[in-house]
Amino acid sequence: MSTDARIESSGGRRALYIVVPVYNEAPNLERLFEGLRAAAREAAELDVSVVLVDDGSADGTPDLARALAEDLELTVLTHGTNRGPGYAFGTAFAHLASRVRPHDLVVTMEGDNTSRTELIGKMLRRAEEGHDAVFASPYAYGGGILHTRASRVVLSHIANAFVKEFIGVHGILTVSSFFRLYRGSSLLRLQESYGERVVERDGFESMVELVMKMAYLQMSISEVPMVLDGTRRVGKSKMSTRRTVVGYLSLFGRKRAWQRRSAKYPPS
């Protein structure tokens, strides 16, 4: 269905799609689904659906997720091999391309419980102020970082500095977090400009790629504070420091191409 057709048929209850990429997260799923059910209850005025993208897990993550979903509407998309979080998000965005309507909402988040699902309600309310996207930020006033590997904190600072100084995107405190809310209309604009998958990069740098593309489309991004607490996660972070730094550097070479693409789709 075309974007114009979806605008014409966008009546009825709004949908909230919660996108969760997972890779060997079986130990974290019970707590994750408890949080998702609580978020769905708080957003009772919306039709809540969870889109879980399993990125080649070998620990039974997909089957356990289906067993834990209970009354949640759950779609499980699977990759035969591990492709990376950016590829997983691209799979979810492509899945939503024919489903999401301009007035719907899309949340993306980590599957290891470091994304605080209790913040989804606050992010929804902030989006109602007219922002294209809302990011949960440990660097916003009231946020913080606890019990997290120093290398991950350093990578976050590198990403922020890289985006501000080399890419020319300013005014955003957190550019690498998965935990975000997008308006359906914003996702549709990104897809119109950059294709159904939206992101090209397969790794963790894909989150910075998305910020760049949103900035080039002159989208409005707001942030809400979040405390990032590593003790909420069972197991280790899947992020590779070396690979992620190389990924950040690779984005610079795509800057002009993405700017040219966005220039074809100016703000309406």
PDB file of N, CA and C in Angstrom, residues 138-143 225:
ATOM      1  N   PRO A 138      20.789   8.371  28.577  1.00  0.00           N
ATOM      2  CA  PRO A 138      21.452   8.404  29.885  1.00  0.00           C
ATOM      3  C   PRO A 138      22.201   9.706  30.123  1.00  0.00           C
ATOM      4  N   TYR A 139      22.364  10.518  29.075  1.00  0.00           N
ATOM      5  CA  TYR A 139      23.088  11.779  29.211  1.00  0.00           C
ATOM      6  C   TYR A 139      22.165  12.973  29.413  1.00  0.00           C
ATOM      7  N   ALA A 140      20.855  12.772  29.280  1.00  0.00           N
ATOM      8  CA  ALA A 140      19.913  13.852  29.568  1.00  0.00           C
ATOM      9  C   ALA A 140      19.858  14.087  31.073  1.00  0.00           C
ATOM     10  N   TYR A 141      19.460  15.293  31.471  1.00  0.00           N
ATOM     11  CA  TYR A 141      19.386  15.619  32.898  1.00  0.00           C
ATOM     12  C   TYR A 141      18.435  14.650  33.599  1.00  0.00           C
ATOM     13  N   GLY A 142      18.919  13.987  34.646  1.00  0.00           N
ATOM     14  CA  GLY A 142      18.134  12.983  35.351  1.00  0.00           C
ATOM     15  C   GLY A 142      18.483  11.564  34.960  1.00  0.00           C
ATOM     16  N   GLY A 143      19.279  11.401  33.903  1.00  0.00           N
ATOM     17  CA  GLY A 143      19.714  10.076  33.483  1.00  0.00           C
ATOM     18  C   GLY A 143      21.049   9.711  34.112  1.00  0.00           C
ATOM     19  N   PRO A 225      15.212  11.364  29.943  1.00  0.00           N
ATOM     20  CA  PRO A 225      16.307  10.760  30.712  1.00  0.00           C
ATOM     21  C   PRO A 225      16.056   9.296  31.033  1.00  0.00           C
TER      22      PRO A 225
END
